[in-house]
Tab-separated table of C-alpha atoms (C1' of nucleotides) in Angstrom:
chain	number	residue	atom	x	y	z
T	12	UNK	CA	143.493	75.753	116.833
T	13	UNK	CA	139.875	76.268	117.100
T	14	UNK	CA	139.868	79.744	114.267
T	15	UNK	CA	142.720	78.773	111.993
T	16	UNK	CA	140.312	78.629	109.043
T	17	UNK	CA	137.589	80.591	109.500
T	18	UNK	CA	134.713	78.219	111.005
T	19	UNK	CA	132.218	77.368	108.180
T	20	UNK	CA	129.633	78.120	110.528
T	21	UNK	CA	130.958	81.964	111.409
T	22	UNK	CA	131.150	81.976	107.875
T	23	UNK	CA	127.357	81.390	106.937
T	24	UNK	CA	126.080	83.499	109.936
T	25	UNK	CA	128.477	86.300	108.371
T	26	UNK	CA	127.504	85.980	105.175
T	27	UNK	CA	123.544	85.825	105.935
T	28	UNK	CA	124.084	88.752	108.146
T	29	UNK	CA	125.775	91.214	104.925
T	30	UNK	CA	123.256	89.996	102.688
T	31	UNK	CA	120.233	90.793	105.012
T	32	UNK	CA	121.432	94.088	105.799
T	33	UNK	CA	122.389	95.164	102.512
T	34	UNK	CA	120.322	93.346	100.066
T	35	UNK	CA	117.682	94.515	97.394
T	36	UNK	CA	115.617	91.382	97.381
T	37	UNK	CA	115.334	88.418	99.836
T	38	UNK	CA	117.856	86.364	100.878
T	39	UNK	CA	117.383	82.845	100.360
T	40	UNK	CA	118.722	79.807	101.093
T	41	UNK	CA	120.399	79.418	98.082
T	42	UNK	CA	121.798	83.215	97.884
T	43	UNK	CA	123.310	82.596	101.978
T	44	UNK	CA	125.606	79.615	100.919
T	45	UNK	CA	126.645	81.362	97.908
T	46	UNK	CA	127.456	83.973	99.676
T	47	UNK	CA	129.104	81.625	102.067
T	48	UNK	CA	131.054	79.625	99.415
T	49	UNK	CA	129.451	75.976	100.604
T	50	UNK	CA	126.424	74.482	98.471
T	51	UNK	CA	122.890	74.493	99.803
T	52	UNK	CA	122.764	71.615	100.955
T	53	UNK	CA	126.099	72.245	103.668
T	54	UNK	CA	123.677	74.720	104.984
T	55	UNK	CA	121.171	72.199	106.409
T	56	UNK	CA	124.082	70.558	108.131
T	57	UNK	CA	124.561	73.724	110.522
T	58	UNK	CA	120.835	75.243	110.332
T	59	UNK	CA	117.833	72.634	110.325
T	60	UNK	CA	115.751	75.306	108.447
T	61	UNK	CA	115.931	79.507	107.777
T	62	UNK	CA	113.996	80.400	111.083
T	63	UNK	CA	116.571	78.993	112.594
T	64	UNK	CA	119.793	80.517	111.060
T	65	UNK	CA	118.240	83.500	111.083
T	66	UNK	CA	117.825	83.496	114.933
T	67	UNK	CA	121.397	82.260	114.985
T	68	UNK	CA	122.398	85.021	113.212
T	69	UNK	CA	120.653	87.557	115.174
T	70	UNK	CA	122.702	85.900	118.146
T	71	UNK	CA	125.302	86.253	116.077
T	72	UNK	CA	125.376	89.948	115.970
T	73	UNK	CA	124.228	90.441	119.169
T	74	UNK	CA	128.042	88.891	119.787
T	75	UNK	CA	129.797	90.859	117.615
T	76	UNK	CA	128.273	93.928	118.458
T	77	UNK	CA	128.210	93.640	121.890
T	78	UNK	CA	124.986	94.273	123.012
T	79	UNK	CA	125.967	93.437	126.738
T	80	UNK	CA	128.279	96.262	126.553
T	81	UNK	CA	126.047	98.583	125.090
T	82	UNK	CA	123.446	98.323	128.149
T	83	UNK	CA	126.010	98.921	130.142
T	84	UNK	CA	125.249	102.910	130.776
T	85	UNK	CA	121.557	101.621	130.866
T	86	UNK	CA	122.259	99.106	133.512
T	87	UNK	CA	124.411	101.712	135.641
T	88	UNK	CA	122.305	104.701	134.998
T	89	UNK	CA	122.031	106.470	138.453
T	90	UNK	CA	118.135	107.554	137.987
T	91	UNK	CA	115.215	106.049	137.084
T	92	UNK	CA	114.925	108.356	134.512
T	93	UNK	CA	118.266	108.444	133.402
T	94	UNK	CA	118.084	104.651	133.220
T	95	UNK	CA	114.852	104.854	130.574
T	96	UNK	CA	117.101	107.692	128.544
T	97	UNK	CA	119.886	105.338	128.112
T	98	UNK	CA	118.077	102.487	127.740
T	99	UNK	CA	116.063	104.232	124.773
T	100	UNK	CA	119.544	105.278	123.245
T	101	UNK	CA	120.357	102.182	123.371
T	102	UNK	CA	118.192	100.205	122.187
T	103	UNK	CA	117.135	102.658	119.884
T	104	UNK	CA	120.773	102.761	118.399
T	105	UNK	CA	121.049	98.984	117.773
T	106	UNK	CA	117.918	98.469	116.137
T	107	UNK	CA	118.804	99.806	113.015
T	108	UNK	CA	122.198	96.817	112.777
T	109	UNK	CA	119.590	94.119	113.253
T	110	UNK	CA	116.907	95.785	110.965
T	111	UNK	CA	117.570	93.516	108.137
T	112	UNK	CA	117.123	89.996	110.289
T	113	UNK	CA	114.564	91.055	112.172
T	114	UNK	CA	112.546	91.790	108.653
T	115	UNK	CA	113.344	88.740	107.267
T	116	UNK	CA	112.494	86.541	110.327
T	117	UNK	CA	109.181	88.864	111.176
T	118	UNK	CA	107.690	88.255	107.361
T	119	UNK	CA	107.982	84.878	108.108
T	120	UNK	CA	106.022	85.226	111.095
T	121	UNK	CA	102.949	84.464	109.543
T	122	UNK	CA	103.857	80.932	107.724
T	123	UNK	CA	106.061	79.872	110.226
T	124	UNK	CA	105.123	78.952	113.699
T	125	UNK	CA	109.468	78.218	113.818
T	126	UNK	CA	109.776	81.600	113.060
T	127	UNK	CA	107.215	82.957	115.808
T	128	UNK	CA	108.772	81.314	118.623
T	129	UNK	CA	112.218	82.498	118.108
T	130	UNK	CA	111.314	85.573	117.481
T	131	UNK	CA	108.963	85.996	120.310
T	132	UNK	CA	112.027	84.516	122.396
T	133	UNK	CA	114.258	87.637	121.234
T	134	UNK	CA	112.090	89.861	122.269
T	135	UNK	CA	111.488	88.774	125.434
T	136	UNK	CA	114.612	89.837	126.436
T	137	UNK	CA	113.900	93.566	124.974
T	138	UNK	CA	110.779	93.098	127.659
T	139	UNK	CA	113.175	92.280	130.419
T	140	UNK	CA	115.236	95.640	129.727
T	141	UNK	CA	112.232	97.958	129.373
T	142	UNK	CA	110.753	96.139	132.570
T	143	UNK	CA	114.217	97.066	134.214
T	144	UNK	CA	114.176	100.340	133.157
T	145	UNK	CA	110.484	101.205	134.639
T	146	UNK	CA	111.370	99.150	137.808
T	147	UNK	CA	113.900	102.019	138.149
T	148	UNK	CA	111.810	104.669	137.348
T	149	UNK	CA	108.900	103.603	139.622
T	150	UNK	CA	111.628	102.887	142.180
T	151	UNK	CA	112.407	106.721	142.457
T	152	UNK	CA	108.761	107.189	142.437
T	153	UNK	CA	108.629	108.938	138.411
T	154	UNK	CA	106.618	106.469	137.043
T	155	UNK	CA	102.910	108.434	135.633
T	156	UNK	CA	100.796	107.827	138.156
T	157	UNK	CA	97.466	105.519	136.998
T	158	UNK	CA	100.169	103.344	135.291
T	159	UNK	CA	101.061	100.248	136.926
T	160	UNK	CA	104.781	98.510	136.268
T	161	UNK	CA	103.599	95.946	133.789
T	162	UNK	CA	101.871	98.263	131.590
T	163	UNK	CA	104.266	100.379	131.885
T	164	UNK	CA	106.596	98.188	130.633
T	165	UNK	CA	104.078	96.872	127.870
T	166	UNK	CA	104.267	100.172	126.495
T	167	UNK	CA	107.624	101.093	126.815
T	168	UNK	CA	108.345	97.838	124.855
T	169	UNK	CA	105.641	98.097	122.139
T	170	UNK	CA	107.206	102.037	121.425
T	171	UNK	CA	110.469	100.421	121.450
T	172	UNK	CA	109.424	97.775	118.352
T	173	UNK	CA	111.483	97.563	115.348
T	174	UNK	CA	108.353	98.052	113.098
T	175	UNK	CA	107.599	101.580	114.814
T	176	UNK	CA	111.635	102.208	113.830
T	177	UNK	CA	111.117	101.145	110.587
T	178	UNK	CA	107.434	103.068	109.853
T	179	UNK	CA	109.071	106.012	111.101
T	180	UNK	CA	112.493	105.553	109.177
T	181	UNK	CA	110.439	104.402	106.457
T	182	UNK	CA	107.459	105.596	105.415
T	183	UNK	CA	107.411	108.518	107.115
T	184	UNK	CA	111.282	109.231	106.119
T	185	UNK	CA	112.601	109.988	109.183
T	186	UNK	CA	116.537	110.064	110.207
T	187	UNK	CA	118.192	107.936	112.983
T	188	UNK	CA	118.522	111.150	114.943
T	189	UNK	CA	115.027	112.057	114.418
T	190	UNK	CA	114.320	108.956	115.565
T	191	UNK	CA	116.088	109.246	119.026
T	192	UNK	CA	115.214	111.594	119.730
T	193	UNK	CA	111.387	111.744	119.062
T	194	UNK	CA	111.431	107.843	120.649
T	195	UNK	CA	113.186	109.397	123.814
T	196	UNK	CA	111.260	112.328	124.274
T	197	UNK	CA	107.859	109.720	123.731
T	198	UNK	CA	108.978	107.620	126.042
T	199	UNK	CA	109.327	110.015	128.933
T	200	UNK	CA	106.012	111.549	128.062
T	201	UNK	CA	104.137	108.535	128.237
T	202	UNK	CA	106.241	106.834	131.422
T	203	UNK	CA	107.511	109.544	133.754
T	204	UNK	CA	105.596	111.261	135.776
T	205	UNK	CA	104.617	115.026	134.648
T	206	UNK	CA	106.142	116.404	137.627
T	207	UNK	CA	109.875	117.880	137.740
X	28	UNK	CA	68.220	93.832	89.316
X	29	UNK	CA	71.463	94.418	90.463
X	30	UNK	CA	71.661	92.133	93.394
X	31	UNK	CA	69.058	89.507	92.649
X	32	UNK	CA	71.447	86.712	93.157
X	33	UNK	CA	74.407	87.643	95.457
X	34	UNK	CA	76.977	88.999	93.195
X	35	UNK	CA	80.130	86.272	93.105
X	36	UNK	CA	82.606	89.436	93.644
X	37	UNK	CA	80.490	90.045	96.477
X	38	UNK	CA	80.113	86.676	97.551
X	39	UNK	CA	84.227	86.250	97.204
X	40	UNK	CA	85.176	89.541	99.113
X	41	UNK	CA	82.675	88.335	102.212
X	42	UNK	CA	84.253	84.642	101.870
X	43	UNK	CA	87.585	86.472	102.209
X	44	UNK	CA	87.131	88.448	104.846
X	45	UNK	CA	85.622	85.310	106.642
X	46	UNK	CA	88.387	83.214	107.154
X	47	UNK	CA	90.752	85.836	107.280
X	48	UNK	CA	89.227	87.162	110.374
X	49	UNK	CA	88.396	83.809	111.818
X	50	UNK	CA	90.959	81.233	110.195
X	51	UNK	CA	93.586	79.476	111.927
X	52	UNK	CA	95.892	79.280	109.581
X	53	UNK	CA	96.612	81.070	106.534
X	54	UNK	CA	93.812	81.757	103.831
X	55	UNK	CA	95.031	80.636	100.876
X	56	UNK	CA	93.602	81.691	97.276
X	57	UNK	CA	92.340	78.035	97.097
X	58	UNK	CA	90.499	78.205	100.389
X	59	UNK	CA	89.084	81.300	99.713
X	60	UNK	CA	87.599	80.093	96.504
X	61	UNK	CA	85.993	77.347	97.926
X	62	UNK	CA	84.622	79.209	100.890
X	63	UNK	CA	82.931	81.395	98.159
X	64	UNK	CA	81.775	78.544	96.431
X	65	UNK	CA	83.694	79.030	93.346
X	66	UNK	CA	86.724	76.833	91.449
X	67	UNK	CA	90.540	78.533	92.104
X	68	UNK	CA	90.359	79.679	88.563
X	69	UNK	CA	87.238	81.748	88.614
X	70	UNK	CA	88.705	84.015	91.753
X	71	UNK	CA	91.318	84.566	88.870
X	72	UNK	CA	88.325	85.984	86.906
X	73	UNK	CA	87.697	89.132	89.618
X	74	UNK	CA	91.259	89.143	91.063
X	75	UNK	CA	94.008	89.077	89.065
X	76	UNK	CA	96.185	88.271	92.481
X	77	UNK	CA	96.455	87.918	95.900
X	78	UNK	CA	97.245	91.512	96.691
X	79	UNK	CA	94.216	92.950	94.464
X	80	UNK	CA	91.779	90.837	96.372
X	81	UNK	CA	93.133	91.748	99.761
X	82	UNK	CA	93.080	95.039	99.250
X	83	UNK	CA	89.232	95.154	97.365
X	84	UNK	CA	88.729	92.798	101.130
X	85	UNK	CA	89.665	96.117	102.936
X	86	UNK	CA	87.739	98.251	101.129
X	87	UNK	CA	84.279	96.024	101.267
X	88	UNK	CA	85.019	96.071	104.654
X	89	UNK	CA	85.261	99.931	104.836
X	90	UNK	CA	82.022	99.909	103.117
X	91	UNK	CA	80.041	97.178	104.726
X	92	UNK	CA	81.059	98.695	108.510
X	93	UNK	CA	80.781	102.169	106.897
X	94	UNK	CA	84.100	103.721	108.074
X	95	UNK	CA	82.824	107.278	107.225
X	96	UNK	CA	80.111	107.277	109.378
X	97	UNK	CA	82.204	106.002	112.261
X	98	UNK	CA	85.139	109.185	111.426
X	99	UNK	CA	82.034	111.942	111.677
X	100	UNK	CA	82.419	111.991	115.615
X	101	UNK	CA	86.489	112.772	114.622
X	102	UNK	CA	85.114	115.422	112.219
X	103	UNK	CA	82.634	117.325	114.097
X	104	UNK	CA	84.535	117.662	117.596
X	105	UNK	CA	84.337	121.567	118.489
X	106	UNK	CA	88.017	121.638	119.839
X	107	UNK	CA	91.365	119.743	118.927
X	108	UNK	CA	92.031	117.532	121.651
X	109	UNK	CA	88.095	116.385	121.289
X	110	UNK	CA	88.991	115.648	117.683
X	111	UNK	CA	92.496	113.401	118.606
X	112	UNK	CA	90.493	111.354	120.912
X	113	UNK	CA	87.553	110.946	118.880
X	114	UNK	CA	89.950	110.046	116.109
X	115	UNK	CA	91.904	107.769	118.618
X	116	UNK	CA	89.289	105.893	119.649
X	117	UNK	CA	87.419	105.705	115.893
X	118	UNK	CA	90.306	103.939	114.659
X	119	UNK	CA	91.182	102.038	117.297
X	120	UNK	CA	87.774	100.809	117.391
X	121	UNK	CA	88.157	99.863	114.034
X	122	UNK	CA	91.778	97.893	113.897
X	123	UNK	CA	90.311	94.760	115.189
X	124	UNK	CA	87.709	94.484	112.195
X	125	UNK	CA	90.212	94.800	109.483
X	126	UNK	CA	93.167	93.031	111.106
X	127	UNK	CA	92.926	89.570	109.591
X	128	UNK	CA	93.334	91.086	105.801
X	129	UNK	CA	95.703	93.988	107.772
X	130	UNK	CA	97.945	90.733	109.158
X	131	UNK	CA	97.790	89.213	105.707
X	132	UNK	CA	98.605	92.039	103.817
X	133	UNK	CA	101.305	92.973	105.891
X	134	UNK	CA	102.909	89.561	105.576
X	135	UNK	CA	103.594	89.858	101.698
X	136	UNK	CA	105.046	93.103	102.177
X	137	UNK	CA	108.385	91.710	102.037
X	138	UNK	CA	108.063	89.005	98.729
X	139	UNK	CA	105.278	91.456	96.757
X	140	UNK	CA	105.720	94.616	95.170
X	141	UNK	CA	102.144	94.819	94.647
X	142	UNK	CA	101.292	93.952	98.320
X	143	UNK	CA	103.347	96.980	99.759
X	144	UNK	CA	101.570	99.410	97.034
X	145	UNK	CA	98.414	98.259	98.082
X	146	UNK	CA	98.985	98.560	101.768
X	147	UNK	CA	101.061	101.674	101.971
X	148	UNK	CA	97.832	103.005	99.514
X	149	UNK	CA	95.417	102.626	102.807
X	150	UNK	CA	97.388	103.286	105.844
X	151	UNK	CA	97.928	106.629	103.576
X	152	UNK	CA	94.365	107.662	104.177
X	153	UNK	CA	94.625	107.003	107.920
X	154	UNK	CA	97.486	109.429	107.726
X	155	UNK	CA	95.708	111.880	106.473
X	156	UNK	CA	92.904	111.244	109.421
X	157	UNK	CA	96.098	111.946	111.905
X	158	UNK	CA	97.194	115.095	109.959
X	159	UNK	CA	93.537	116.339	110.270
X	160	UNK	CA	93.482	116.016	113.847
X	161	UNK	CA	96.813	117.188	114.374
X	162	UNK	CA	95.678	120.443	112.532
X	163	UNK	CA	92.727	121.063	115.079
X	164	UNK	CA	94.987	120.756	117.754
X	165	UNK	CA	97.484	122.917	115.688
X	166	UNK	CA	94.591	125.362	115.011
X	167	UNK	CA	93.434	125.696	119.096
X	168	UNK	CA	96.851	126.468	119.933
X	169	UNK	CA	97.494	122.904	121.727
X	170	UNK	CA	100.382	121.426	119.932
X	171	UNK	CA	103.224	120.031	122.110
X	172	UNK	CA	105.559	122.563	121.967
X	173	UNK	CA	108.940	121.692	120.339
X	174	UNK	CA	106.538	119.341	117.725
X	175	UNK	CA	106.184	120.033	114.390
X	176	UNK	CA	102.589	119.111	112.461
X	177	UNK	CA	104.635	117.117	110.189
X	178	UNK	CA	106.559	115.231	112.741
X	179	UNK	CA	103.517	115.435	115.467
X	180	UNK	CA	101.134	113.639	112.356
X	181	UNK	CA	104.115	110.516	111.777
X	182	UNK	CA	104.127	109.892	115.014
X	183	UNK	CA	100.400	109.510	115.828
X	184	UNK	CA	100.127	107.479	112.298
X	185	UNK	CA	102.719	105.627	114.249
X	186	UNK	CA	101.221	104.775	117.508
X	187	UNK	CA	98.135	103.759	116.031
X	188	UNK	CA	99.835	101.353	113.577
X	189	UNK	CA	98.207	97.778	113.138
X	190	UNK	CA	101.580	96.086	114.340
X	191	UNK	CA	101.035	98.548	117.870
X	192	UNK	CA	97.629	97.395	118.222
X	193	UNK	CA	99.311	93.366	117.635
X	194	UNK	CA	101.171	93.856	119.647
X	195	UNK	CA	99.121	95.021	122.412
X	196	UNK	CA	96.095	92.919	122.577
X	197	UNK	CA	98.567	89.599	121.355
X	198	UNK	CA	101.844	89.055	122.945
X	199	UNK	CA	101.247	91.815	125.843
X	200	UNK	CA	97.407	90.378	126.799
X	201	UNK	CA	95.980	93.677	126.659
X	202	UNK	CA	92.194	93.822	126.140
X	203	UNK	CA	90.269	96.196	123.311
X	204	UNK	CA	89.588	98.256	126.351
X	205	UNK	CA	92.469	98.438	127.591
X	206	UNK	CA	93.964	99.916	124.502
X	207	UNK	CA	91.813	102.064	123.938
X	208	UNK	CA	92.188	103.440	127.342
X	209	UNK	CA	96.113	103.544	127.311
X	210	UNK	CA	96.176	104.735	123.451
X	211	UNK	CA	94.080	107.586	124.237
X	212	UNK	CA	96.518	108.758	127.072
X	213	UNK	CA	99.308	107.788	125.100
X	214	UNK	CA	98.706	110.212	122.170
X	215	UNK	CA	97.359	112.926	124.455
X	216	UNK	CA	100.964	112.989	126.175
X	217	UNK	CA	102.733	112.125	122.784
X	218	UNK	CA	101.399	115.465	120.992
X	219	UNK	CA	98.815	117.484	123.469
X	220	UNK	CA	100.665	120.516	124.842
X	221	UNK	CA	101.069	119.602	129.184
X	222	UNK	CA	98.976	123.045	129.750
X	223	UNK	CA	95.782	122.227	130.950
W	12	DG	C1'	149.322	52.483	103.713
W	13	DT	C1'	144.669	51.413	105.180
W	14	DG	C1'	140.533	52.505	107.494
W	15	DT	C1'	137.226	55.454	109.043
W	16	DA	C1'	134.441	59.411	110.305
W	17	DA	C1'	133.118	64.095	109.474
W	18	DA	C1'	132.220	67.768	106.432
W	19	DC	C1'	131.020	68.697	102.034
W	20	DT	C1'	129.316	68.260	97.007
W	21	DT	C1'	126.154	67.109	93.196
W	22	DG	C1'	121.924	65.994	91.675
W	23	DA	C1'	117.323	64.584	92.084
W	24	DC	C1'	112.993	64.972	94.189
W	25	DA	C1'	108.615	66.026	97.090
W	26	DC	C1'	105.800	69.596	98.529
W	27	DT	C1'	103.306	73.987	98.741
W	28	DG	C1'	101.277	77.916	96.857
W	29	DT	C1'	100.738	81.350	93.049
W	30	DG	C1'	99.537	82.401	88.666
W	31	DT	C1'	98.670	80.919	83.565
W	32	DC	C1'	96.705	78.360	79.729
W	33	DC	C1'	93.293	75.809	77.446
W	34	DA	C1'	89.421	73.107	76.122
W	35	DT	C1'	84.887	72.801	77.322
W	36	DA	C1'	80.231	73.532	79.422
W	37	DG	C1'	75.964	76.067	80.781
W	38	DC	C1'	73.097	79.871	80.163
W	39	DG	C1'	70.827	84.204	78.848
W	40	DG	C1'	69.903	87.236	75.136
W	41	DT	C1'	69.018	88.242	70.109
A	6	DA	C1'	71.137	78.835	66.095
A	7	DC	C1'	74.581	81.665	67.553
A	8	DC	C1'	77.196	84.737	70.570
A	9	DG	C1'	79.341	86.216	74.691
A	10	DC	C1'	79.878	85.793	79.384
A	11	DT	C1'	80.932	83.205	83.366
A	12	DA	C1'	82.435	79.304	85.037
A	13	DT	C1'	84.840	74.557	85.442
A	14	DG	C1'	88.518	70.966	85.359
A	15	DG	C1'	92.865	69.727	84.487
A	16	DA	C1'	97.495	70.564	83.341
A	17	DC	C1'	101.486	73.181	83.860
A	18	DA	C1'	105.409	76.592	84.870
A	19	DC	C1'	107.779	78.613	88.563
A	20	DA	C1'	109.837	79.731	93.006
A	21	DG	C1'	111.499	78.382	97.324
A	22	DT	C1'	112.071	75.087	101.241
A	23	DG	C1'	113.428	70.985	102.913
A	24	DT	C1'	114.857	65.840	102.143
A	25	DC	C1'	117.439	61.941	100.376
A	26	DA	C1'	121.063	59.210	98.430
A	27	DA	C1'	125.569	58.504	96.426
A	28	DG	C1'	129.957	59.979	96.059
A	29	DT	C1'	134.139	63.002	97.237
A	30	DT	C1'	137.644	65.283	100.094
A	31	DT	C1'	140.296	65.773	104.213
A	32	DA	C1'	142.225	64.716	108.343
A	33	DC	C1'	143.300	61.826	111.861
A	34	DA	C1'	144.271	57.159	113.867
A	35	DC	C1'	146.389	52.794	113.915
DNA sequence: GTGTAAACTTGACACTGTGTCCATAGCGGT
DNA sequence: ACCGCTATGGACACAGTGTCAAGTTTACAC
């Protein structure tokens, strides 16, 4: 009953989601209910403005991909520092599927105040894992000693930004698995104690 | 001769920088043109856009706080890991002067050819500041193992990114100080070999 | 069938900000 | 007196967001 025909909204979110992630230029209003076979207008009934269905759609793939399930080896890592390895991974690994969102909704950062919250809201929860993650490490006494938890965590979550993945993808023409494993092997340096 | 009456270019680039370091909200071509005392159309005269007047904003900056003279510490350290934190804290010093226009730039990345030119045109001379460093550590032998100069040099142009340094001091609370503090450690254990 | 409510369409419009065009004015130099 | 430069004021094109109003389709109820 409730999927029969694909729901109009699941149809917008997917269609905003391909054209952020594989479009040339922006993706406007317009170009997401084109893409979503209803007029402009339909989209106002289901989004109030773009910050929002853009943080819908973020929420969107976090469903379909499964982010839960991808923290999973984070969440049930047995060390402290296997914890901040997995959490890297994974965090690392799902950056790149919500790269093209998480442009769009960050350039409007600056015009939007909208935009700002949401955002700021999504990456709160990053904060929470990275927080977890040094909780565990300091836990089994690895964290770098002259670092408390909350900068810790500041800095685990400022490495762990999408604009550091995309300067280093970027500019600097990096692959994903120079990425990971550059971002992992940062991580530990600046977190974990020196010690073995 | 020269400078008898304040130049209007001059007299535009300092209204510029003005309200883009202190404004609230954005600093529109209109507002800018005002603040300088000028109509809209005469900022056309010395700017043909937006992007060109940002980025002349970045360099009157550079000149007026003399970025040279602030690099010569960076220069003239005697070993390599003198050199990264003289460099470190040089540029980190100098973020917070430049990051209105920096924000502002940044922002039209995503609608403006022009804009990402421009911007990817600077932050390519502060790479060159990291590969220079990254050389004198290179030269005395204190290189992270495992790192190459290439990859060692992204990675510091990384960390010291504008959007790092946003980050930092805005949504994380951190003071100048204490970014300097943690960058320096940061890109000591990022690229400094763990010998002592 | 008739009625009604929801989802949708078409078309027009207000608003903001950038960039262009043009007619004109003031002013210094020759 | 004339030229050239710099500037002004006003109008305008254009893009993109968001709003509004009138009408259509569909489905469901009675």
């Amino acid at each position: 009953m409730s999927s029969e025909k694909t729901d109009t909204r699941t149809r917008i979110l997917d269609a905003a989601w391909g054209l952020l992630e594989s479009r040339d230029g922006p993706a406007r209003m317009a170009d997401i209910a084109r893409a979503a076979g209803i007029s402009r207008q339909a989209l106002y009934m289901h989004f109030p403005n773009r910050a929002d269905l853009l943080i819908a759609t973020t929420r969107h793939i976090d469903a379909v991909k499964d982010i839960d399930a991808r923290l999973v080896p984070s969440r049930t890592a047995e060390t402290g520092r296997a914890r901040l390895d997995a959490f890297v991974e994974a965090w690392g690994a799902y950056i790149p599927e919500i790269q093209g969102v998480a442009r769009a909704l960050m350039a409007m950062q600056e015009a939007d105040a909208e935009a700002r919250r949401a955002w700021a809201d999504r990456m709160a929860a990053v904060r929470e894992g990275c927080a977890a993650a040094v909780d565990a490490l300091a836990r089994d006494g690895d964290l770098a000693p002259g670092l408390s938890p909350e900068a810790a965590t500041d800095l685990l979550w400022t490495l762990l930004s999408v604009p550091n993945w995309a300067h280093l993808t970027g500019p600097c023409g990096w692959s994903q698995a120079d990425y990971r494993h550059a971002m992992t092997r940062l991580a530990r340096a600046a977190l974990v104690a020196p010690d073995g």
